[in-house]
mmCIF file of C-alpha atoms in Angstrom:
data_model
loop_
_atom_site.group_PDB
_atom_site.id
_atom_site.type_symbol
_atom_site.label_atom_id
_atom_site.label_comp_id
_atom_site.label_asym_id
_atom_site.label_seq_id
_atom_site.Cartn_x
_atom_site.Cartn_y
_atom_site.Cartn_z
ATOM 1 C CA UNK A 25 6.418 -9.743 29.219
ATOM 2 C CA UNK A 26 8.592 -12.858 30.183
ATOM 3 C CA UNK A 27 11.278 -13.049 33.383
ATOM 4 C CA UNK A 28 13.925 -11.434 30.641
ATOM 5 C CA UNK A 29 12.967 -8.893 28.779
ATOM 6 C CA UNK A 30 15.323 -8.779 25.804
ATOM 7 C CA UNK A 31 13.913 -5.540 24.274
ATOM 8 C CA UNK A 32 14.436 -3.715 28.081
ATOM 9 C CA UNK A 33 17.894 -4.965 28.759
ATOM 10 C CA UNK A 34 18.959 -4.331 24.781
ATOM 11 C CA UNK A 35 17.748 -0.127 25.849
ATOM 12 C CA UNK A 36 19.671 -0.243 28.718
ATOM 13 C CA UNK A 37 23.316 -1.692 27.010
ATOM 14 C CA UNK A 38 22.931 1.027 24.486
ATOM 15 C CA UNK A 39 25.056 3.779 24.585
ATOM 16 C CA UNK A 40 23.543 6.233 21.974
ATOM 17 C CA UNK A 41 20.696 7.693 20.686
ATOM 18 C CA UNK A 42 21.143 5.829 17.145
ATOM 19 C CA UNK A 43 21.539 2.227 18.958
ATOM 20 C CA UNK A 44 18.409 2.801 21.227
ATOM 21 C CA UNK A 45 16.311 3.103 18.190
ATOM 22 C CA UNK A 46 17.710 0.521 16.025
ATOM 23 C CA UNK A 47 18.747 2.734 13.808
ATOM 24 C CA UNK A 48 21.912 2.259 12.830
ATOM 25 C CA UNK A 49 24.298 -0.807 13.150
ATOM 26 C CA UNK A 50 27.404 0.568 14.888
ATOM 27 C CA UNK A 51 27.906 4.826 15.849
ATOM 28 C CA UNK A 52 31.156 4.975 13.720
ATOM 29 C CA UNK A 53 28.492 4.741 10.836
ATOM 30 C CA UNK A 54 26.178 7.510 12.357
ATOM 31 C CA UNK A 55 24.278 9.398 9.509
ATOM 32 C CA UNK A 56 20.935 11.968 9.382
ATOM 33 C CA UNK A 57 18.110 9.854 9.989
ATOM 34 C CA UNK A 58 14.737 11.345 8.576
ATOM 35 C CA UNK A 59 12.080 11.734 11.051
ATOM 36 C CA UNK A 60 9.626 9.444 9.803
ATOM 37 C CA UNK A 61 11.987 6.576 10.330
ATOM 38 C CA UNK A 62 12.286 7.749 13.814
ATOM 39 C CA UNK A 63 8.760 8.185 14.640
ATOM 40 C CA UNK A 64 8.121 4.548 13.190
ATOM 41 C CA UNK A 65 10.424 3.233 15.621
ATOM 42 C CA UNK A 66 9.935 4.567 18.473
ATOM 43 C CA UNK A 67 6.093 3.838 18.068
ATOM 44 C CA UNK A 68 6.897 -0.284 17.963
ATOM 45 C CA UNK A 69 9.742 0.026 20.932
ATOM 46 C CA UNK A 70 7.582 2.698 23.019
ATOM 47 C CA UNK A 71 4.302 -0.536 22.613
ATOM 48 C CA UNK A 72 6.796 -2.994 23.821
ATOM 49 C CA UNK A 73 8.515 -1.152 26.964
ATOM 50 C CA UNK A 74 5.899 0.336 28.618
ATOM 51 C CA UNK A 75 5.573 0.696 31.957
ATOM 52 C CA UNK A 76 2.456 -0.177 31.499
ATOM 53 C CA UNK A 77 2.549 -3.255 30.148
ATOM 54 C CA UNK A 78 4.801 -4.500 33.167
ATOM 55 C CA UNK A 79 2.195 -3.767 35.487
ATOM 56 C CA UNK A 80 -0.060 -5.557 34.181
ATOM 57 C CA UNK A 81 1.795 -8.276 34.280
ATOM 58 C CA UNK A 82 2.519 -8.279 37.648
ATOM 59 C CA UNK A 83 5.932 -8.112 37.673
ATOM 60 C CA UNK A 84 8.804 -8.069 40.488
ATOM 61 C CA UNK A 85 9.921 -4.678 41.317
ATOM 62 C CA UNK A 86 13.157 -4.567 40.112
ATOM 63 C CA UNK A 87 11.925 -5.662 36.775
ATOM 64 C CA UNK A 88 9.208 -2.871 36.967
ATOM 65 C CA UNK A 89 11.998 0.148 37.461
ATOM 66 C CA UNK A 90 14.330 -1.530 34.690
ATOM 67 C CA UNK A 91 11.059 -1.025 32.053
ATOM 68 C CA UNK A 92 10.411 2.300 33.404
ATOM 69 C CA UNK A 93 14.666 3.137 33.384
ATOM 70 C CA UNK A 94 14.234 1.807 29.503
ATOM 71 C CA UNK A 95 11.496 3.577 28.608
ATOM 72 C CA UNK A 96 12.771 6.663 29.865
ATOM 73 C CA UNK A 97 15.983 6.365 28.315
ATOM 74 C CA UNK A 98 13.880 5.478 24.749
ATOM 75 C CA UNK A 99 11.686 8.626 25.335
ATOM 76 C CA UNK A 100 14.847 10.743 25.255
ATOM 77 C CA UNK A 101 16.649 9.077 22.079
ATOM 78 C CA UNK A 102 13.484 9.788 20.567
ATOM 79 C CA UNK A 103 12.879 13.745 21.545
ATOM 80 C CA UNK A 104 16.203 14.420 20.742
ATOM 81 C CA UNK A 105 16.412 12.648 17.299
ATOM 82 C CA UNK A 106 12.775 13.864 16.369
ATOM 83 C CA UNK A 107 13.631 17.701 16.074
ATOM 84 C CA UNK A 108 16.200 17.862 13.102
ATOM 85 C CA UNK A 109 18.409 20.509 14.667
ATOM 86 C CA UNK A 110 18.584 18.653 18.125
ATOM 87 C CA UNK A 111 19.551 15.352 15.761
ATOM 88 C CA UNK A 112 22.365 17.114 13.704
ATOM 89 C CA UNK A 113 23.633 18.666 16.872
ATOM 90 C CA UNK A 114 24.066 15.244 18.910
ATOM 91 C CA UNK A 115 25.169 13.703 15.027
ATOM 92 C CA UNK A 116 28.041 16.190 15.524
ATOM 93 C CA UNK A 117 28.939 14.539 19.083
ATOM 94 C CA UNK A 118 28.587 11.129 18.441
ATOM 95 C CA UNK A 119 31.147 10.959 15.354
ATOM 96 C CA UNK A 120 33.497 13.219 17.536
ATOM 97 C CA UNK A 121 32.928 10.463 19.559
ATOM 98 C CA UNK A 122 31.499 12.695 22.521
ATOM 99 C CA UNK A 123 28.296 11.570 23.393
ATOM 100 C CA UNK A 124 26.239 12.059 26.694
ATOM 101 C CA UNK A 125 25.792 8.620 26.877
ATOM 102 C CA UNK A 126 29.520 7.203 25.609
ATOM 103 C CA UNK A 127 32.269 7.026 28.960
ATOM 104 C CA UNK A 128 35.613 8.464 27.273
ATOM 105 C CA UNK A 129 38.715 7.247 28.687
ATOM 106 C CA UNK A 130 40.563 9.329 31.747
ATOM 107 C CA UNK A 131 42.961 11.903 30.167
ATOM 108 C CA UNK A 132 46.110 12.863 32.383
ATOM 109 C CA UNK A 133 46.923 16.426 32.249
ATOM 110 C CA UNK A 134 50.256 17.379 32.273
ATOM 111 C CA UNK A 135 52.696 18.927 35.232
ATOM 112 C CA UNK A 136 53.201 22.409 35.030
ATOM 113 C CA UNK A 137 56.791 23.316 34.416
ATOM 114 C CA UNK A 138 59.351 24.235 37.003
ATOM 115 C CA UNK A 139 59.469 28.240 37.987
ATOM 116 C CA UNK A 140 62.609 29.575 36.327
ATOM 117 C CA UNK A 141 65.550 30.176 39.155
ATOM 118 C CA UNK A 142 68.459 32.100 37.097
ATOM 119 C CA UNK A 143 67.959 35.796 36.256
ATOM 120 C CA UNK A 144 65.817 36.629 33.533
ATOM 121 C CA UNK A 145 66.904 36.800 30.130
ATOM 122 C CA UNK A 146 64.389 39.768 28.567
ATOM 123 C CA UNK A 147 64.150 43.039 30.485
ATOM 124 C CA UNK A 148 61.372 44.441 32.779
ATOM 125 C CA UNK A 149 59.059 46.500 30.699
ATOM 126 C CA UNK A 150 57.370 49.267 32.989
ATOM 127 C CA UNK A 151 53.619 49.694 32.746
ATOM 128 C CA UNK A 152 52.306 53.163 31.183
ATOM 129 C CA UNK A 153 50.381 55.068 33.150
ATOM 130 C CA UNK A 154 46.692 54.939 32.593
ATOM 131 C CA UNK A 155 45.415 57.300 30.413
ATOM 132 C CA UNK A 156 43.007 60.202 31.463
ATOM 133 C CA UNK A 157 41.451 60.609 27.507
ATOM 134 C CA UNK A 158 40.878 56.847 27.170
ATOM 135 C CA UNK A 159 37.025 55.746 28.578
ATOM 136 C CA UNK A 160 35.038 53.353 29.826
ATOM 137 C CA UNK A 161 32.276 51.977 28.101
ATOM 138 C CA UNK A 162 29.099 53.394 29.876
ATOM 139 C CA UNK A 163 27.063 50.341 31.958
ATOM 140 C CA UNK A 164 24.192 48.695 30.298
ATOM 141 C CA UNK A 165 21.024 50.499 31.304
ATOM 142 C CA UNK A 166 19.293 47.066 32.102
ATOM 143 C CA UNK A 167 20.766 43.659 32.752
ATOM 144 C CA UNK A 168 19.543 41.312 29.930
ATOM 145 C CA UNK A 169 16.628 39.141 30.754
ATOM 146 C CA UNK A 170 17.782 35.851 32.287
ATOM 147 C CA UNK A 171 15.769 32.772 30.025
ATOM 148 C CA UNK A 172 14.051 29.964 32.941
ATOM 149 C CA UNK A 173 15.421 26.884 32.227
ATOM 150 C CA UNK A 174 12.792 24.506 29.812
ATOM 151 C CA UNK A 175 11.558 22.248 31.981
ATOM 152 C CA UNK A 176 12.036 18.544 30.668
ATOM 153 C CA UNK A 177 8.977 16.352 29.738
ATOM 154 C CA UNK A 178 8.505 13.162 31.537
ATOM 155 C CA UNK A 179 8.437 10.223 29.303
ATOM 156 C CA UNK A 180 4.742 9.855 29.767
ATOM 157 C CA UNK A 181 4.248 12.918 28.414
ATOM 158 C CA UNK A 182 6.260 12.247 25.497
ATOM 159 C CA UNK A 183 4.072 9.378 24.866
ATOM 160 C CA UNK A 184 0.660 11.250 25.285
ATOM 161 C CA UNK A 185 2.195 14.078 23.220
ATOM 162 C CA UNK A 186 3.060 11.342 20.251
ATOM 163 C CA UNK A 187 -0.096 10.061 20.031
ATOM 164 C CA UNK A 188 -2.019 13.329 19.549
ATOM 165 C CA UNK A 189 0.419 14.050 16.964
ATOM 166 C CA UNK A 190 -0.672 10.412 15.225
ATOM 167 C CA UNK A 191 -3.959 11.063 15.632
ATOM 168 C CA UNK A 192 -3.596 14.512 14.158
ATOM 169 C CA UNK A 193 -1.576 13.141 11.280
ATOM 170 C CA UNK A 194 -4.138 10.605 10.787
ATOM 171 C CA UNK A 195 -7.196 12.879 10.547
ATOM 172 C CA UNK A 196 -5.640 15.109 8.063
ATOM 173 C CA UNK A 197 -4.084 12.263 5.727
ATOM 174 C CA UNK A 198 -7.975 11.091 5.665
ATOM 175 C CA UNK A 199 -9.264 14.476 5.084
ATOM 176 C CA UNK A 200 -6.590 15.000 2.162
ATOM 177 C CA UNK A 201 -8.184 11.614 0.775
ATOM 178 C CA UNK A 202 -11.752 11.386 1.021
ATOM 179 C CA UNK A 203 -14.616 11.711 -0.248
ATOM 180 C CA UNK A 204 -14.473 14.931 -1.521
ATOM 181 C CA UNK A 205 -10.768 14.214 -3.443
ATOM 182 C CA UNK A 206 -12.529 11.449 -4.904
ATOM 183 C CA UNK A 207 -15.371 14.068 -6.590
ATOM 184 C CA UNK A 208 -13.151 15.908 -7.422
ATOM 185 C CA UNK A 209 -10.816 13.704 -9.547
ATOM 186 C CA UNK A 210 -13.599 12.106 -11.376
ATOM 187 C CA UNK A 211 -14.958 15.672 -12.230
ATOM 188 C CA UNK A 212 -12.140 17.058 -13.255
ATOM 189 C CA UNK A 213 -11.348 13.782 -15.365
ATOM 190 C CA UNK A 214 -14.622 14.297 -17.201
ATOM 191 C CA UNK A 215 -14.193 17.806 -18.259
ATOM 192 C CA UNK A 216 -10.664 17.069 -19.248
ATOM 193 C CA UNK A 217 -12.139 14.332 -21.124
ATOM 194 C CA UNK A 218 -15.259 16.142 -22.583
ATOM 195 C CA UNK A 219 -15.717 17.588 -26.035
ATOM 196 C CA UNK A 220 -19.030 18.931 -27.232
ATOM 197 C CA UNK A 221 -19.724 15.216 -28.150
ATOM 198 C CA UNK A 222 -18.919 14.059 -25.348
ATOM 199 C CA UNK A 223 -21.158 16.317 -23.457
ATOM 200 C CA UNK A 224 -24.153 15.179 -25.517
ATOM 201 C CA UNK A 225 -23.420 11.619 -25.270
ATOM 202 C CA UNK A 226 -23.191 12.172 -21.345
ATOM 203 C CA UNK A 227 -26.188 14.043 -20.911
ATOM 204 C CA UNK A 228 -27.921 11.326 -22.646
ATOM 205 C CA UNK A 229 -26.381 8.763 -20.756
ATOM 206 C CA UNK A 230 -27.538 10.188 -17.917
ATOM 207 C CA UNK A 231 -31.064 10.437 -19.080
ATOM 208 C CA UNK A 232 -31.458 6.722 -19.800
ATOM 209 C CA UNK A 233 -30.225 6.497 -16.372
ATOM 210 C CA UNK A 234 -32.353 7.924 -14.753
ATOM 211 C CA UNK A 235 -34.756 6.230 -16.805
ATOM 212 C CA UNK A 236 -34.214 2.841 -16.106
ATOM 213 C CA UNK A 237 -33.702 3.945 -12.057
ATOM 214 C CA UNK A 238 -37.556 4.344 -12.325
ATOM 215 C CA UNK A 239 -38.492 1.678 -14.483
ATOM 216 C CA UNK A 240 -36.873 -0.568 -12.269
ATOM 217 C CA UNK A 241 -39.536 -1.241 -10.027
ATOM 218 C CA UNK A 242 -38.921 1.001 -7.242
ATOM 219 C CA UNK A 243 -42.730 1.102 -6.469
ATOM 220 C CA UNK A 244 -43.228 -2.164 -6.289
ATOM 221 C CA UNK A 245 -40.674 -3.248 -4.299
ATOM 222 C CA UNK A 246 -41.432 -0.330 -1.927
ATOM 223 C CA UNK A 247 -45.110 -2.064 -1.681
ATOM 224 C CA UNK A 248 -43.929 -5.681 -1.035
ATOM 225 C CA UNK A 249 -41.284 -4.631 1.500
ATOM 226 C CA UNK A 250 -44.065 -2.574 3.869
ATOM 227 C CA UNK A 251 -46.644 -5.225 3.126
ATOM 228 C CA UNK A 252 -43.896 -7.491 4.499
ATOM 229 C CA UNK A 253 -43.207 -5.302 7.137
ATOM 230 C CA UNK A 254 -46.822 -5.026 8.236
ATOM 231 C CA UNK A 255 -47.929 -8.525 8.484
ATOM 232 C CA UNK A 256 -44.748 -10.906 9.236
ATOM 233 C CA UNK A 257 -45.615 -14.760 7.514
ATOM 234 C CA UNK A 258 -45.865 -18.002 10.107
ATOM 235 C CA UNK A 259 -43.373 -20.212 10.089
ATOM 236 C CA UNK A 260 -46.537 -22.768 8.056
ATOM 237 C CA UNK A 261 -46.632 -20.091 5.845
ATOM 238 C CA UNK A 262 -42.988 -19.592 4.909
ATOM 239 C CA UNK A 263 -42.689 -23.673 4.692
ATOM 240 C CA UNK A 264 -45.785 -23.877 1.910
ATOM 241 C CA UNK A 265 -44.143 -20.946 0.294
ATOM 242 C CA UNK A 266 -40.978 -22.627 0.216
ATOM 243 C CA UNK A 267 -42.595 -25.866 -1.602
ATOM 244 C CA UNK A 268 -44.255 -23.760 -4.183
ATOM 245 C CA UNK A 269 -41.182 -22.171 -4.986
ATOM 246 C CA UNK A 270 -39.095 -25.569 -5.772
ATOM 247 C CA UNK A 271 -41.807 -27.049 -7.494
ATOM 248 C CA UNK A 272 -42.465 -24.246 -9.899
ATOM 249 C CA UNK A 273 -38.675 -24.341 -10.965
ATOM 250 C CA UNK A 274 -38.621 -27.747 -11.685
ATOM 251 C CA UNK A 275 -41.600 -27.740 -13.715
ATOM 252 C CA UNK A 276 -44.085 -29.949 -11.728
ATOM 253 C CA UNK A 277 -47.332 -28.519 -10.359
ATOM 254 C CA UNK A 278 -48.667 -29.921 -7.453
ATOM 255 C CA UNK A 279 -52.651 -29.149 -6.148
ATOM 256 C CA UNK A 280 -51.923 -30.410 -3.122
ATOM 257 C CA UNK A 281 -49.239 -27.617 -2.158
ATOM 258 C CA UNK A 282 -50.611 -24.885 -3.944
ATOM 259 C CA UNK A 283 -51.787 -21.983 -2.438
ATOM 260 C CA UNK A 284 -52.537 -18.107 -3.010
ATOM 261 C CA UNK A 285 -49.730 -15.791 -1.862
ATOM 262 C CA UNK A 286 -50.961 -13.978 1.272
ATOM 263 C CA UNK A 287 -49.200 -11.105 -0.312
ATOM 264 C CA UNK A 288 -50.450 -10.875 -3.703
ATOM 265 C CA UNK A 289 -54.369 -10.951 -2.533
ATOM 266 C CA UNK A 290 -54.031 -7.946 -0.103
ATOM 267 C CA UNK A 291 -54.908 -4.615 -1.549
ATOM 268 C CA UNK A 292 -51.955 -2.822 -2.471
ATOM 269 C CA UNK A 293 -50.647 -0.222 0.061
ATOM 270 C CA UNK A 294 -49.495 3.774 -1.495
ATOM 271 C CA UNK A 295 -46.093 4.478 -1.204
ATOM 272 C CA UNK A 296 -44.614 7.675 -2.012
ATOM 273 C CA UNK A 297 -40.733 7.768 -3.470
ATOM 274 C CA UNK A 298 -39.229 10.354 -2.620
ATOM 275 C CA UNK A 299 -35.937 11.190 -4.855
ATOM 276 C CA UNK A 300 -32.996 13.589 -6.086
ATOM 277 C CA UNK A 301 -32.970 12.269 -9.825
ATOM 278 C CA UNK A 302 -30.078 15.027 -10.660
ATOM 279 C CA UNK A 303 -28.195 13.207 -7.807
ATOM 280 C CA UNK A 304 -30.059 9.423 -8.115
ATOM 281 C CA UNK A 305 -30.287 9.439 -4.517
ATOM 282 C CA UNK A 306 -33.484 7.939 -2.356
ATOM 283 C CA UNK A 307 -35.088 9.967 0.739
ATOM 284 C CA UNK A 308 -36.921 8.667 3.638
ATOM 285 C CA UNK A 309 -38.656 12.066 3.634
ATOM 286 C CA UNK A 310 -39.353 15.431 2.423
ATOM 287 C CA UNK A 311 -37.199 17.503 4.883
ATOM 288 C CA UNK A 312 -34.447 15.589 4.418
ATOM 289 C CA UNK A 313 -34.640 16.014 0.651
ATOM 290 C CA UNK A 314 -34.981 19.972 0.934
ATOM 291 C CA UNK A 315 -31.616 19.398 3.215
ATOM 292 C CA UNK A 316 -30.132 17.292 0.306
ATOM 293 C CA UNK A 317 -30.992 20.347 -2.301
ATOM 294 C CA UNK A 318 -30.117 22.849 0.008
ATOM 295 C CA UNK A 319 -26.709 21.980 1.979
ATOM 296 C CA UNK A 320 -25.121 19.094 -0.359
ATOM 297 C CA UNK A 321 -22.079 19.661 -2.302
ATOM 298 C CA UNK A 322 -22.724 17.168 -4.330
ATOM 299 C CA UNK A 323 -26.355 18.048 -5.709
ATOM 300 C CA UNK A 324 -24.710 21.754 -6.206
ATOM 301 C CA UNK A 325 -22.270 20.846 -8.643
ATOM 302 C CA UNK A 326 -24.479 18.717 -10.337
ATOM 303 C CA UNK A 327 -27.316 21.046 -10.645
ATOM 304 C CA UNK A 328 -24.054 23.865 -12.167
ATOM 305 C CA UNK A 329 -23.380 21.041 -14.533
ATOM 306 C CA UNK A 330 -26.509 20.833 -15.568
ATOM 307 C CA UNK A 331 -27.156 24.371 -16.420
ATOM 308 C CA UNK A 332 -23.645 24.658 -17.745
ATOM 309 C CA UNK A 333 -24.812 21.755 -20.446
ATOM 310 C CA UNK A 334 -28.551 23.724 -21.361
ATOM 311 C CA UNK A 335 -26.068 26.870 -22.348
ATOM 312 C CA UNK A 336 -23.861 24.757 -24.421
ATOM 313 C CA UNK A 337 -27.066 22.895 -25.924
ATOM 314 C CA UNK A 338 -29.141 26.391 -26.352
ATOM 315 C CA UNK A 339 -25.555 27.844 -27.873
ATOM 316 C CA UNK A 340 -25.221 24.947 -30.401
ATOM 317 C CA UNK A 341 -29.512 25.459 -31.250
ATOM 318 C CA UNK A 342 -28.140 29.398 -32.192
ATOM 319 C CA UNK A 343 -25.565 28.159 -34.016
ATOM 320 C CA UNK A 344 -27.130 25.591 -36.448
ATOM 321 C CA UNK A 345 -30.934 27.436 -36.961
ATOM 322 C CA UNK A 346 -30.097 29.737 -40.480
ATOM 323 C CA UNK A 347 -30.746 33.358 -39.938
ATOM 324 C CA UNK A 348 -34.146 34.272 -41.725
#
């Protein structure tokens, strides 16, 4: 923060609730203000007032109690404008033009009037005497139960409080929108989409998947990569590799740089794949695999979608062979 804060000494001019926040231009114009608005606001203000922050800075005292006097007075535009009923209530007061915050002019009461001093006009009229049938209603067996006063949160705890509620609001909107939203729209798209054509031309689709997946050379990649990993080159041997490289792009072969790959003359080294190919997902081992089949979501519905297809493939067979 600078000598003069401009967002501290705006707080404390204010006079409502509405004008704290930035809200509205002028109170004359007051309206509802939807929550979300309100939350967004007082989440930038609340980052730039902090105490906090003024300590940090190292600021004079004086300076240090006008932050905390601003952010106090923020944390209580905000609770009260937060909780709809509390909002309409102080709406009601502020275009009446009585708000907590708003000094109303002086207002001089009246004098009473003089007593009379002349007789009086209208006659006496005597009281009756009380009645013995009327009675009085019986006393209340308990006195009602006297409500403690809420105690009011300090503005730190206002704070703390907001941020749970952001990180609560957080977590859920990425709940509502992950991963398994995203399965589930593409699923659903493809049985919306999916005739009994359809279904045949994905199942074979998926085949030739999973068909080129292993004829892509999986295994040998697997067996240069922990040949690699066993045995790391030189720096010499990198270099000559390098210059065998270049020159067999450009055409020209050269006896003086060429030499056998290190690689290519060791014995090649076993290496098991392990693999869901109803998912077309890679495993370092088995247990983790038997976790996969057992616990996943995923390899569930496939594997229902799979057995769903062999009834509508084993219904069509029934349907086309001619009874004998």
């Amino acid at each position: 923060m600078g000598e003069d804060d401009p967002a501290v000494a705006r707080i404390l001019r204010c006079s409502d609730h509405y004008e704290v926040l930035q809200l509205l231009p002028a109170p004359q114009h007051a309206v509802f203000v939807d929550v979300k608005q309100v939350r967004r606001r007082y989440k930038e203000l609340a980052i730039q007032v902090h105490p906090d922050k003024s300590k940090s800075s190292g600021m004079l005292v004086q300076r240090l109690m006008d932050a905390e006097a601003a952010f106090k007075r923020l944390s209580e535009a905000y609770e009260c404008l937060v909780d709809e009923a509390s909002q309409r209530k102080y709406l009601s007061t502020v275009r009446t033009g009585r708000a907590p915050h708003a000094r109303a002019p002086p207002q001089h009461k009246r004098p009473p009037p003089p007593p009379p001093t002349g007789p009086s006009v209208y006659p006496r009229k005597r009281k009756k005497p009380p009645q013995q049938n009327e009675r009085k209603p019986p006393p209340p067996p308990f006195p009602p139960p006297q409500r403690e006063p809420r105690r009011q949160r300090t503005p730190e705890e206002i704070w703390c409080a907001f941020q749970e509620e952001e990180e609560r609001l957080a977590s859920e909107e990425f709940h509502a929108k992950g991963f398994e939203r995203t399965y589930a729209a593409s699923s659903s798209s493809q049985r919306a989409g999916g005739t009994e054509t359809g279904n045949e031309n994905s199942s074979s689709m998926d085949v030739e998947m999973q068909e080129t997946i292993l004829n892509s050379g999986l295994d040998e990649k697997a067996r240069r990569w922990a040949t690699w990993r066993q045995s790391p080159k030189t720096p010499a041997e990198e270099t000559t590799e390098n210059a065998e490289a270049s020159s067999s792009a450009s055409g020209v072969k050269s006896s003086a740089n060429h030499k056998i790959d290190p690689v290519d003359a060791r014995t090649p080294t076993a290496v098991e794949l392990i693999c869901c190919l109803l998912c077309q997902r890679k495993f370092p081992t088995h247990d983790a695999l038997g976790r996969h089949n057992a616990f996943s979501k995923l390899h569930a519905a496939n594997l229902q979608q799979q057995q769903q297809q062999q009834q509508q493939q084993e219904q069509q067979q029934q349907e086309t062979t001619p009874i004998s």
